[in-house]
Short mmCIF file of N, CA and C in Angstrom, two decimals:
data_model
loop_
_atom_site.label_atom_id
_atom_site.label_comp_id
_atom_site.label_asym_id
_atom_site.label_seq_id
_atom_site.Cartn_x
_atom_site.Cartn_y
_atom_site.Cartn_z
N MET J 580 0.88 -1.13 -0.13
CA MET J 580 0.02 0.03 0.08
C MET J 580 0.89 1.28 0.00
N LYS J 581 0.63 2.29 -0.85
CA LYS J 581 1.32 3.33 -0.94
C LYS J 581 1.08 4.38 0.28
N ASP J 582 2.09 5.01 0.65
CA ASP J 582 2.01 5.95 1.76
C ASP J 582 1.59 7.23 1.17
N VAL J 583 0.37 7.97 1.62
CA VAL J 583 -0.05 9.03 1.16
C VAL J 583 0.02 10.25 2.09
N THR J 584 0.83 10.11 3.19
CA THR J 584 0.88 11.07 4.04
C THR J 584 1.81 12.24 3.46
N PRO J 585 1.44 13.47 3.81
CA PRO J 585 2.14 14.60 3.32
C PRO J 585 3.65 14.56 3.72
N SER J 586 4.43 14.96 2.83
CA SER J 586 6.00 15.00 3.08
C SER J 586 6.25 16.13 4.16
N LYS J 587 7.25 15.77 4.90
CA LYS J 587 7.75 16.85 5.79
C LYS J 587 8.56 17.93 5.14
N ASN J 588 9.26 17.57 3.90
CA ASN J 588 10.05 18.49 3.29
C ASN J 588 9.75 18.44 1.83
N PRO J 589 8.69 19.27 1.44
CA PRO J 589 8.32 19.35 0.08
C PRO J 589 9.36 19.72 -1.00
N GLN J 590 10.30 20.71 -0.49
CA GLN J 590 11.42 21.00 -1.34
C GLN J 590 12.24 19.93 -1.74
N LEU J 591 12.62 18.96 -0.72
CA LEU J 591 13.47 17.85 -1.04
C LEU J 591 12.76 16.96 -1.92
N ASP J 592 11.45 16.70 -1.72
CA ASP J 592 10.68 15.75 -2.62
C ASP J 592 10.79 16.18 -4.08
N GLY J 593 10.62 17.59 -4.12
CA GLY J 593 10.57 18.34 -5.53
C GLY J 593 11.99 18.03 -6.17
N LEU J 594 13.12 18.19 -5.42
CA LEU J 594 14.54 17.93 -5.90
C LEU J 594 14.68 16.46 -6.28
N PHE J 595 14.18 15.61 -5.41
CA PHE J 595 14.16 14.10 -5.86
C PHE J 595 13.45 13.74 -7.20
N LEU J 596 12.23 14.38 -7.39
CA LEU J 596 11.37 14.14 -8.50
C LEU J 596 12.28 14.72 -9.76
N GLU J 597 12.76 15.96 -9.59
CA GLU J 597 13.66 16.64 -10.84
C GLU J 597 14.77 15.64 -10.98
N LEU J 598 15.40 15.27 -10.06
CA LEU J 598 16.47 14.28 -10.36
C LEU J 598 16.21 13.02 -11.11
N ARG J 599 15.05 12.50 -10.65
CA ARG J 599 14.52 11.28 -11.29
C ARG J 599 14.12 11.66 -12.84
N GLU J 600 13.65 12.77 -13.12
CA GLU J 600 13.28 13.12 -14.49
C GLU J 600 14.65 13.37 -15.18
N ASN J 601 15.64 13.82 -14.55
CA ASN J 601 16.91 14.35 -15.01
C ASN J 601 17.59 12.95 -15.37
N LEU J 602 17.55 12.05 -14.48
CA LEU J 602 18.23 10.74 -14.90
C LEU J 602 17.46 10.05 -16.16
N PHE J 603 16.32 10.16 -16.19
CA PHE J 603 15.47 9.51 -17.36
C PHE J 603 16.03 10.29 -18.63
N PHE J 604 16.26 11.55 -18.44
CA PHE J 604 16.71 12.30 -19.79
C PHE J 604 18.21 11.82 -20.03
N ILE J 605 19.05 11.54 -19.06
CA ILE J 605 20.31 11.05 -19.31
C ILE J 605 20.33 9.74 -19.97
N PHE J 606 19.35 8.81 -19.50
CA PHE J 606 19.25 7.46 -20.26
C PHE J 606 18.84 7.73 -21.69
N GLN J 607 17.88 8.60 -21.95
CA GLN J 607 17.56 8.90 -23.32
C GLN J 607 18.70 9.49 -24.05
N PHE J 608 19.67 10.22 -23.41
CA PHE J 608 20.82 10.76 -24.07
C PHE J 608 21.79 9.61 -24.40
N LEU J 609 21.86 8.60 -23.44
CA LEU J 609 22.80 7.57 -23.76
C LEU J 609 22.42 6.67 -24.80
N LYS J 610 21.06 6.54 -25.21
CA LYS J 610 20.50 5.81 -26.18
C LYS J 610 20.89 6.44 -27.49
N ASN J 611 20.77 7.86 -27.72
CA ASN J 611 20.94 8.55 -28.89
C ASN J 611 21.67 9.95 -28.45
N PRO J 612 22.82 9.90 -28.26
CA PRO J 612 23.38 11.17 -27.79
C PRO J 612 23.56 12.31 -28.86
N VAL J 613 23.60 11.96 -30.10
CA VAL J 613 23.75 13.00 -31.14
C VAL J 613 22.42 13.66 -31.32
N LEU J 614 21.43 13.00 -31.23
CA LEU J 614 19.98 13.60 -31.31
C LEU J 614 19.66 14.52 -30.00
N GLU J 615 19.96 13.85 -28.78
CA GLU J 615 19.66 14.54 -27.57
C GLU J 615 20.39 15.67 -27.30
N ILE J 616 21.67 15.94 -27.78
CA ILE J 616 22.53 16.92 -27.50
C ILE J 616 22.11 18.18 -28.28
N THR J 617 21.15 18.07 -29.29
CA THR J 617 20.73 19.16 -29.92
C THR J 617 19.62 19.79 -29.29
N ARG J 618 19.06 19.14 -28.21
CA ARG J 618 17.97 19.81 -27.43
C ARG J 618 18.41 19.71 -25.92
N LEU J 619 19.11 20.55 -25.69
CA LEU J 619 19.62 20.63 -24.02
C LEU J 619 18.66 21.06 -23.22
N PRO J 620 18.45 20.36 -22.13
CA PRO J 620 17.46 20.68 -21.01
C PRO J 620 17.99 21.90 -20.38
N ASP J 621 17.20 22.67 -19.68
CA ASP J 621 17.47 23.73 -18.80
C ASP J 621 17.25 23.44 -17.35
N TRP J 622 18.54 22.75 -16.87
CA TRP J 622 18.36 22.29 -15.55
C TRP J 622 18.98 23.37 -14.53
N LYS J 623 18.41 23.06 -13.21
CA LYS J 623 19.06 23.96 -12.29
C LYS J 623 20.41 23.59 -11.90
N TRP J 624 21.22 24.59 -11.44
CA TRP J 624 22.65 24.28 -11.02
C TRP J 624 22.79 23.16 -10.01
N ILE J 625 21.91 23.05 -8.98
CA ILE J 625 21.99 22.03 -8.17
C ILE J 625 21.79 20.74 -8.72
N ASN J 626 21.01 20.52 -9.68
CA ASN J 626 20.71 19.27 -10.36
C ASN J 626 22.02 18.91 -11.10
N LEU J 627 22.50 19.95 -11.84
CA LEU J 627 23.79 19.63 -12.56
C LEU J 627 24.88 19.35 -11.74
N PHE J 628 25.11 19.82 -10.50
CA PHE J 628 26.31 19.52 -9.72
C PHE J 628 25.98 18.16 -9.16
N ILE J 629 24.82 17.97 -8.65
CA ILE J 629 24.47 16.65 -8.07
C ILE J 629 24.71 15.38 -9.07
N LEU J 630 24.21 15.54 -10.31
CA LEU J 630 24.42 14.57 -11.21
C LEU J 630 25.90 14.43 -11.85
N LEU J 631 26.59 15.50 -11.86
CA LEU J 631 28.01 15.55 -12.30
C LEU J 631 28.86 14.75 -11.13
N PHE J 632 28.49 15.18 -10.03
CA PHE J 632 29.19 14.37 -8.78
C PHE J 632 28.88 12.95 -8.87
N GLY J 633 27.59 12.56 -8.92
CA GLY J 633 27.21 11.14 -9.03
C GLY J 633 27.84 10.42 -10.09
N ILE J 634 27.74 10.92 -11.35
CA ILE J 634 28.29 10.20 -12.39
C ILE J 634 29.81 10.00 -12.44
N SER J 635 30.51 11.25 -12.04
CA SER J 635 31.94 11.11 -12.02
C SER J 635 32.52 10.15 -10.78
N LEU J 636 31.67 10.20 -9.61
CA LEU J 636 31.92 9.41 -8.54
C LEU J 636 31.83 7.92 -8.92
N ALA J 637 30.74 7.52 -9.66
CA ALA J 637 30.50 6.12 -10.02
C ALA J 637 31.74 5.82 -11.15
N SER J 638 32.08 6.79 -12.02
CA SER J 638 33.21 6.42 -12.85
C SER J 638 34.47 6.31 -12.16
N GLY J 639 34.67 7.24 -11.15
CA GLY J 639 35.99 7.17 -10.42
C GLY J 639 36.12 5.82 -9.74
N ILE J 640 35.02 5.47 -9.11
CA ILE J 640 35.14 4.19 -8.23
C ILE J 640 35.18 3.04 -9.24
N GLY J 641 34.45 3.05 -10.35
CA GLY J 641 34.50 2.02 -11.37
C GLY J 641 35.98 1.75 -11.86
N ALA J 642 36.45 2.89 -12.09
CA ALA J 642 37.90 2.74 -12.62
C ALA J 642 38.91 2.19 -11.52
N GLY J 643 38.66 2.47 -10.37
CA GLY J 643 39.49 1.85 -9.22
C GLY J 643 39.24 0.41 -9.09
N PHE J 644 38.11 -0.21 -9.55
CA PHE J 644 37.91 -1.54 -9.40
C PHE J 644 38.40 -2.33 -10.59
N LEU J 645 38.74 -1.67 -11.73
CA LEU J 645 39.40 -2.33 -12.99
C LEU J 645 40.67 -1.89 -13.29
N PRO J 646 41.73 -2.64 -12.84
CA PRO J 646 41.90 -3.63 -11.98
C PRO J 646 41.65 -3.25 -10.50
N PRO J 647 41.37 -4.09 -9.58
CA PRO J 647 41.04 -3.71 -8.16
C PRO J 647 42.34 -2.91 -7.57
N ASN J 648 42.19 -1.67 -7.12
CA ASN J 648 43.31 -1.10 -6.54
C ASN J 648 42.78 -0.06 -5.43
N PRO J 649 43.03 -0.33 -4.18
CA PRO J 649 42.50 0.50 -3.11
C PRO J 649 42.77 1.93 -3.26
N TYR J 650 43.96 2.28 -3.65
CA TYR J 650 44.31 3.71 -3.82
C TYR J 650 43.58 4.23 -4.95
N ARG J 651 43.29 3.42 -6.16
CA ARG J 651 42.67 4.24 -7.30
C ARG J 651 41.07 4.22 -6.88
N ILE J 652 40.59 3.21 -6.09
CA ILE J 652 39.08 3.39 -5.62
C ILE J 652 39.00 4.78 -4.70
N LEU J 653 39.98 4.81 -3.75
CA LEU J 653 39.96 6.09 -2.89
C LEU J 653 40.17 7.32 -3.60
N SER J 654 41.07 7.48 -4.63
CA SER J 654 41.13 8.68 -5.33
C SER J 654 39.96 8.85 -6.33
N GLY J 655 39.30 7.73 -6.72
CA GLY J 655 38.15 7.88 -7.45
C GLY J 655 37.01 8.43 -6.77
N MET J 656 36.90 8.08 -5.48
CA MET J 656 35.88 8.61 -4.68
C MET J 656 36.14 10.00 -4.30
N ILE J 657 37.40 10.37 -3.99
CA ILE J 657 37.47 11.75 -3.44
C ILE J 657 38.11 12.67 -4.56
N LEU J 658 39.11 12.40 -5.35
CA LEU J 658 39.64 13.30 -6.37
C LEU J 658 38.91 13.43 -7.76
N PHE J 659 38.46 12.21 -8.31
CA PHE J 659 37.69 12.21 -9.54
C PHE J 659 36.50 13.21 -9.56
N PRO J 660 35.70 13.12 -8.74
CA PRO J 660 34.51 14.09 -8.80
C PRO J 660 35.00 15.58 -8.67
N PHE J 661 35.96 15.86 -7.90
CA PHE J 661 36.53 17.29 -7.85
C PHE J 661 37.06 17.55 -9.09
N MET J 662 37.86 16.84 -9.64
CA MET J 662 38.66 17.08 -10.98
C MET J 662 37.51 17.08 -12.05
N ALA J 663 36.52 16.35 -12.07
CA ALA J 663 35.51 16.48 -13.07
C ALA J 663 34.70 17.74 -12.98
N LEU J 664 34.53 18.30 -11.81
CA LEU J 664 33.82 19.47 -11.60
C LEU J 664 34.76 20.66 -12.14
N VAL J 665 35.95 20.59 -11.80
CA VAL J 665 37.00 21.60 -12.23
C VAL J 665 37.17 21.50 -13.75
N MET J 666 37.32 20.39 -14.37
CA MET J 666 37.55 20.30 -15.76
C MET J 666 36.29 20.69 -16.42
N ASN J 667 35.05 20.42 -16.03
CA ASN J 667 33.83 20.83 -16.57
C ASN J 667 33.81 22.33 -16.58
N GLY J 668 33.99 22.97 -15.44
CA GLY J 668 34.02 24.39 -15.22
C GLY J 668 35.10 25.04 -16.18
N LEU J 669 36.24 24.49 -16.27
CA LEU J 669 37.34 25.18 -17.05
C LEU J 669 37.06 25.11 -18.53
N THR J 670 36.52 24.03 -19.01
CA THR J 670 36.00 23.74 -20.37
C THR J 670 34.86 24.79 -20.63
N SER J 671 33.90 24.85 -19.83
CA SER J 671 32.84 25.87 -19.91
C SER J 671 33.24 27.27 -20.00
N PHE J 672 34.17 27.76 -19.04
CA PHE J 672 34.65 29.04 -19.02
C PHE J 672 35.39 29.31 -20.32
N PHE J 673 36.22 28.40 -20.79
CA PHE J 673 36.92 28.48 -22.14
C PHE J 673 36.03 28.75 -23.28
N ILE J 674 34.95 28.00 -23.48
CA ILE J 674 33.95 28.03 -24.41
C ILE J 674 33.15 29.43 -24.28
N TYR J 675 32.79 29.79 -23.09
CA TYR J 675 32.03 31.01 -22.86
C TYR J 675 32.94 32.15 -23.25
N TYR J 676 34.11 32.23 -22.95
CA TYR J 676 35.02 33.43 -23.28
C TYR J 676 35.43 33.31 -24.62
N PHE J 677 35.50 32.15 -25.33
CA PHE J 677 35.70 32.19 -26.67
C PHE J 677 34.52 32.93 -27.42
N PHE J 678 33.29 32.53 -27.08
CA PHE J 678 32.15 33.28 -27.63
C PHE J 678 32.23 34.71 -27.41
N GLN J 679 32.53 35.12 -26.23
CA GLN J 679 32.58 36.66 -26.04
C GLN J 679 33.81 37.19 -26.70
N VAL J 680 34.97 36.72 -26.74
CA VAL J 680 36.10 37.37 -27.38
C VAL J 680 36.07 37.32 -28.88
N PHE J 681 35.80 36.08 -29.43
CA PHE J 681 35.96 35.91 -30.82
C PHE J 681 34.73 36.02 -31.68
N LYS J 682 33.58 35.77 -30.97
CA LYS J 682 32.33 35.92 -31.60
C LYS J 682 31.58 37.16 -31.21
N GLY J 683 31.94 37.77 -30.14
CA GLY J 683 31.23 39.00 -29.79
C GLY J 683 29.84 38.64 -29.22
N VAL J 684 29.61 37.53 -28.81
CA VAL J 684 28.23 36.98 -28.34
C VAL J 684 28.35 36.53 -26.90
N THR J 685 27.30 36.75 -26.07
CA THR J 685 27.26 36.14 -24.71
C THR J 685 26.17 35.12 -24.65
N HIS J 686 26.54 33.91 -24.36
CA HIS J 686 25.62 32.90 -24.16
C HIS J 686 25.45 32.49 -22.62
N SER J 687 24.36 31.74 -22.38
CA SER J 687 24.11 31.35 -20.90
C SER J 687 25.29 30.38 -20.50
N PHE J 688 25.99 30.87 -19.38
CA PHE J 688 27.08 29.96 -18.87
C PHE J 688 26.40 28.56 -18.53
N ARG J 689 25.25 28.64 -17.78
CA ARG J 689 24.71 27.49 -17.44
C ARG J 689 24.31 26.40 -18.68
N LYS J 690 23.97 27.14 -19.85
CA LYS J 690 23.78 26.22 -21.01
C LYS J 690 25.04 25.57 -21.47
N ILE J 691 26.02 26.39 -21.36
CA ILE J 691 27.40 25.87 -21.92
C ILE J 691 27.83 24.82 -20.92
N PHE J 692 27.63 24.97 -19.70
CA PHE J 692 28.20 24.11 -18.72
C PHE J 692 27.29 22.64 -18.90
N THR J 693 26.05 22.82 -19.16
CA THR J 693 25.18 21.77 -19.43
C THR J 693 25.70 21.05 -20.69
N LEU J 694 25.97 21.60 -21.62
CA LEU J 694 26.57 21.04 -22.83
C LEU J 694 27.77 20.29 -22.60
N VAL J 695 28.77 20.94 -21.81
CA VAL J 695 30.05 20.22 -21.48
C VAL J 695 29.64 18.96 -20.56
N PHE J 696 28.81 19.13 -19.62
CA PHE J 696 28.40 18.03 -18.83
C PHE J 696 28.04 16.80 -19.65
N PHE J 697 26.94 17.11 -20.54
CA PHE J 697 26.46 16.03 -21.37
C PHE J 697 27.61 15.32 -22.26
N ALA J 698 28.41 16.22 -22.81
CA ALA J 698 29.49 15.79 -23.77
C ALA J 698 30.44 14.82 -22.93
N ASN J 699 30.65 15.25 -21.79
CA ASN J 699 31.58 14.39 -21.05
C ASN J 699 31.09 12.98 -20.48
N ILE J 700 29.88 12.74 -20.41
CA ILE J 700 29.33 11.49 -20.09
C ILE J 700 29.99 10.24 -20.83
N PRO J 701 30.14 10.22 -22.11
CA PRO J 701 30.87 9.20 -22.77
C PRO J 701 32.34 8.99 -22.16
N PHE J 702 32.95 10.13 -21.97
CA PHE J 702 34.36 9.97 -21.34
C PHE J 702 34.36 9.29 -19.92
N TYR J 703 33.40 9.70 -19.11
CA TYR J 703 33.10 8.99 -17.85
C TYR J 703 32.90 7.55 -17.92
N LEU J 704 32.20 7.12 -18.92
CA LEU J 704 31.86 5.68 -19.07
C LEU J 704 33.09 4.96 -19.59
N PHE J 705 33.81 5.64 -20.56
CA PHE J 705 35.07 4.98 -20.95
C PHE J 705 36.24 4.93 -19.94
N GLU J 706 36.08 6.00 -19.13
CA GLU J 706 37.25 6.02 -18.09
C GLU J 706 37.34 4.86 -17.16
N ILE J 707 36.08 4.15 -17.00
CA ILE J 707 36.01 3.00 -16.19
C ILE J 707 37.09 2.00 -16.52
N GLY J 708 37.40 1.84 -17.76
CA GLY J 708 38.19 0.88 -18.50
C GLY J 708 39.72 1.23 -18.54
N SER J 709 39.99 2.50 -18.10
CA SER J 709 41.31 3.05 -18.35
C SER J 709 42.39 2.39 -17.69
N GLY J 710 42.09 1.71 -16.60
CA GLY J 710 43.21 0.87 -15.79
C GLY J 710 43.51 -0.31 -16.56
N LEU J 711 42.62 -0.86 -17.24
CA LEU J 711 42.91 -2.13 -17.99
C LEU J 711 43.48 -1.76 -19.48
N LEU J 712 43.12 -0.74 -20.02
CA LEU J 712 43.41 -0.31 -21.48
C LEU J 712 43.59 1.27 -21.29
N PRO J 713 44.76 1.85 -21.03
CA PRO J 713 44.83 3.29 -20.87
C PRO J 713 44.49 4.09 -22.12
N PRO J 714 44.71 3.57 -23.44
CA PRO J 714 44.19 4.35 -24.58
C PRO J 714 42.85 4.60 -24.73
N ILE J 715 41.79 3.75 -23.91
CA ILE J 715 40.45 3.94 -24.06
C ILE J 715 40.07 5.29 -23.52
N THR J 716 40.83 5.95 -22.69
CA THR J 716 40.59 7.32 -22.32
C THR J 716 40.35 8.21 -23.60
N LEU J 717 41.22 8.02 -24.47
CA LEU J 717 41.20 8.79 -25.74
C LEU J 717 40.04 8.74 -26.62
N ILE J 718 39.50 7.39 -26.47
CA ILE J 718 38.47 7.11 -27.21
C ILE J 718 37.27 7.90 -26.54
N GLY J 719 37.24 7.92 -25.28
CA GLY J 719 36.15 8.60 -24.55
C GLY J 719 36.23 10.06 -24.87
N PHE J 720 37.42 10.58 -24.94
CA PHE J 720 37.57 12.01 -25.25
C PHE J 720 37.14 12.33 -26.70
N ALA J 721 37.46 11.43 -27.58
CA ALA J 721 36.94 11.57 -28.98
C ALA J 721 35.44 11.57 -29.13
N PHE J 722 34.76 10.72 -28.29
CA PHE J 722 33.29 10.89 -28.34
C PHE J 722 32.93 12.22 -27.73
N THR J 723 33.50 12.73 -26.71
CA THR J 723 33.21 13.99 -26.17
C THR J 723 33.41 15.00 -27.03
N ALA J 724 34.41 14.95 -27.77
CA ALA J 724 34.84 16.09 -28.76
C ALA J 724 33.64 16.13 -29.73
N PHE J 725 33.33 14.95 -30.37
CA PHE J 725 32.31 14.84 -31.25
C PHE J 725 31.01 15.42 -30.85
N ILE J 726 30.58 15.12 -29.74
CA ILE J 726 29.19 15.63 -28.99
C ILE J 726 29.49 17.06 -28.79
N LEU J 727 30.59 17.49 -28.41
CA LEU J 727 30.79 19.00 -28.07
C LEU J 727 30.63 19.67 -29.44
N ILE J 728 31.19 19.24 -30.55
CA ILE J 728 31.02 19.88 -31.85
C ILE J 728 29.55 19.88 -32.29
N VAL J 729 28.84 18.81 -32.27
CA VAL J 729 27.43 18.79 -32.61
C VAL J 729 26.69 19.73 -31.73
N GLY J 730 26.98 19.71 -30.43
CA GLY J 730 26.25 20.59 -29.40
C GLY J 730 26.46 22.22 -29.82
N LEU J 731 27.68 22.47 -29.97
CA LEU J 731 28.04 23.84 -30.36
C LEU J 731 27.39 24.33 -31.58
N ILE J 732 27.26 23.56 -32.56
CA ILE J 732 26.67 23.94 -33.89
C ILE J 732 25.09 24.04 -33.74
N SER J 733 24.55 22.95 -33.11
CA SER J 733 23.10 22.95 -32.96
C SER J 733 22.55 23.96 -31.95
N ASN J 734 23.23 24.03 -30.65
CA ASN J 734 22.77 24.86 -29.72
C ASN J 734 23.08 26.29 -29.76
N PHE J 735 24.31 26.48 -30.33
CA PHE J 735 24.80 27.92 -30.16
C PHE J 735 25.12 28.43 -31.66
N SER J 736 24.69 27.78 -32.66
CA SER J 736 24.77 28.22 -34.08
C SER J 736 26.20 28.62 -34.52
N LEU J 737 27.27 27.83 -33.91
CA LEU J 737 28.58 28.13 -34.32
C LEU J 737 28.89 27.29 -35.62
N GLU J 738 29.64 28.04 -36.55
CA GLU J 738 30.01 27.34 -37.86
C GLU J 738 30.59 25.88 -37.59
N LYS J 739 30.40 25.12 -38.40
CA LYS J 739 30.95 23.77 -38.32
C LYS J 739 32.58 23.89 -38.33
N LYS J 740 33.14 24.55 -39.18
CA LYS J 740 34.50 24.78 -39.41
C LYS J 740 35.23 25.27 -38.06
N ILE J 741 34.68 26.27 -37.48
CA ILE J 741 35.07 26.93 -36.30
C ILE J 741 35.00 25.87 -35.12
N ALA J 742 33.79 25.25 -34.91
CA ALA J 742 33.50 24.30 -33.95
C ALA J 742 34.61 23.23 -33.89
N ILE J 743 34.89 22.77 -35.26
CA ILE J 743 35.95 21.53 -35.42
C ILE J 743 37.27 22.13 -34.90
N ARG J 744 37.62 23.25 -35.32
CA ARG J 744 38.97 23.76 -34.88
C ARG J 744 39.11 23.96 -33.41
N LEU J 745 38.02 24.57 -32.88
CA LEU J 745 38.05 24.81 -31.45
C LEU J 745 38.26 23.48 -30.62
N ILE J 746 37.34 22.56 -30.86
CA ILE J 746 37.37 21.31 -30.10
C ILE J 746 38.60 20.49 -30.55
N GLY J 747 38.98 20.56 -31.74
CA GLY J 747 40.06 19.85 -32.11
C GLY J 747 41.20 20.44 -31.43
N GLY J 748 41.38 21.70 -31.26
CA GLY J 748 42.54 22.31 -30.47
C GLY J 748 42.49 21.72 -29.10
N ILE J 749 41.28 21.84 -28.48
CA ILE J 749 41.35 21.20 -27.16
C ILE J 749 41.54 19.89 -27.04
N TYR J 750 41.21 18.94 -28.01
CA TYR J 750 41.44 17.47 -28.00
C TYR J 750 42.98 17.43 -28.19
N ALA J 751 43.53 18.25 -28.97
CA ALA J 751 45.08 18.12 -29.30
C ALA J 751 45.77 18.37 -27.98
N VAL J 752 45.43 19.25 -27.13
CA VAL J 752 46.13 19.63 -25.90
C VAL J 752 45.94 18.42 -24.97
N ILE J 753 44.60 17.91 -24.94
CA ILE J 753 44.48 16.81 -24.07
C ILE J 753 45.22 15.54 -24.51
N LEU J 754 45.46 15.29 -25.81
CA LEU J 754 46.20 14.16 -26.35
C LEU J 754 47.61 14.30 -25.78
N LEU J 755 48.19 15.58 -26.16
CA LEU J 755 49.53 15.68 -25.63
C LEU J 755 49.67 15.53 -24.16
N LEU J 756 48.72 16.02 -23.42
CA LEU J 756 48.90 15.74 -21.92
C LEU J 756 48.85 14.36 -21.50
N TRP J 757 47.95 13.62 -22.18
CA TRP J 757 47.81 12.22 -22.01
C TRP J 757 49.14 11.48 -22.29
N ILE J 758 49.73 11.86 -23.36
CA ILE J 758 50.97 11.12 -23.90
C ILE J 758 51.97 11.41 -22.93
N TYR J 759 52.19 12.67 -22.41
CA TYR J 759 53.33 13.06 -21.50
C TYR J 759 52.84 12.26 -20.17
N ASN J 760 51.73 12.27 -19.79
CA ASN J 760 51.38 11.47 -18.47
C ASN J 760 51.82 10.10 -18.60
N GLN J 761 51.64 9.43 -19.89
CA GLN J 761 51.85 7.96 -19.88
C GLN J 761 53.42 7.81 -19.86
N ILE J 762 54.21 8.66 -20.46
CA ILE J 762 55.62 8.65 -20.59
C ILE J 762 56.05 8.85 -19.15
N ASP J 763 55.64 9.84 -18.51
CA ASP J 763 56.14 10.21 -17.20
C ASP J 763 55.76 9.03 -16.07
N SER J 764 54.56 8.44 -16.29
CA SER J 764 54.21 7.34 -15.36
C SER J 764 55.03 6.06 -15.54
N ARG J 765 55.41 5.78 -16.92
CA ARG J 765 56.22 4.65 -17.23
C ARG J 765 57.66 4.75 -16.61
N SER J 766 58.12 6.19 -16.71
CA SER J 766 59.53 6.41 -16.28
C SER J 766 59.71 6.31 -14.93
N SER J 767 58.62 6.65 -14.23
CA SER J 767 58.77 6.69 -12.69
C SER J 767 58.89 5.28 -11.98
N PHE J 768 58.49 4.23 -12.81
CA PHE J 768 58.49 2.80 -12.30
C PHE J 768 59.80 2.23 -12.39
#
């Protein structure tokens, strides 16, 4: 029998209902990311932060279990969600100021943050396998780059050529950092 007593905290109930709807949209996004990235939802900041934290936490812990490593599990619980928030924010600021400086247009920072959040979901999924096969991280970033390009073109009317150059430049920097990190981690052993 369903409990029909009024809630003691209707705001919290509303947040949980919104988060459930947000999770449904994320599952829809995972089914067809190219289509869903063209119609970004307008979510509250708190929902974005909770979902970013939850997805990055799950990814970080999952990466620590493949192969099992207590240090990686702990860093996945503590560092990965924080780093995901910082990287999401930095990428969003970069794109936000790119529009202001080079295009002379100001777009909603939250909409840009939402785009970056959704584009990073494939990376978080691929990151789980990075302990077994480190180059899989680059595949996740490639999907992220592709989704960012589609999202910038469809949501912000950025020309295709400029979107490819912008995201291609970001991807090139990430690739160089990844290669450097791989060389550095191998030489330290």
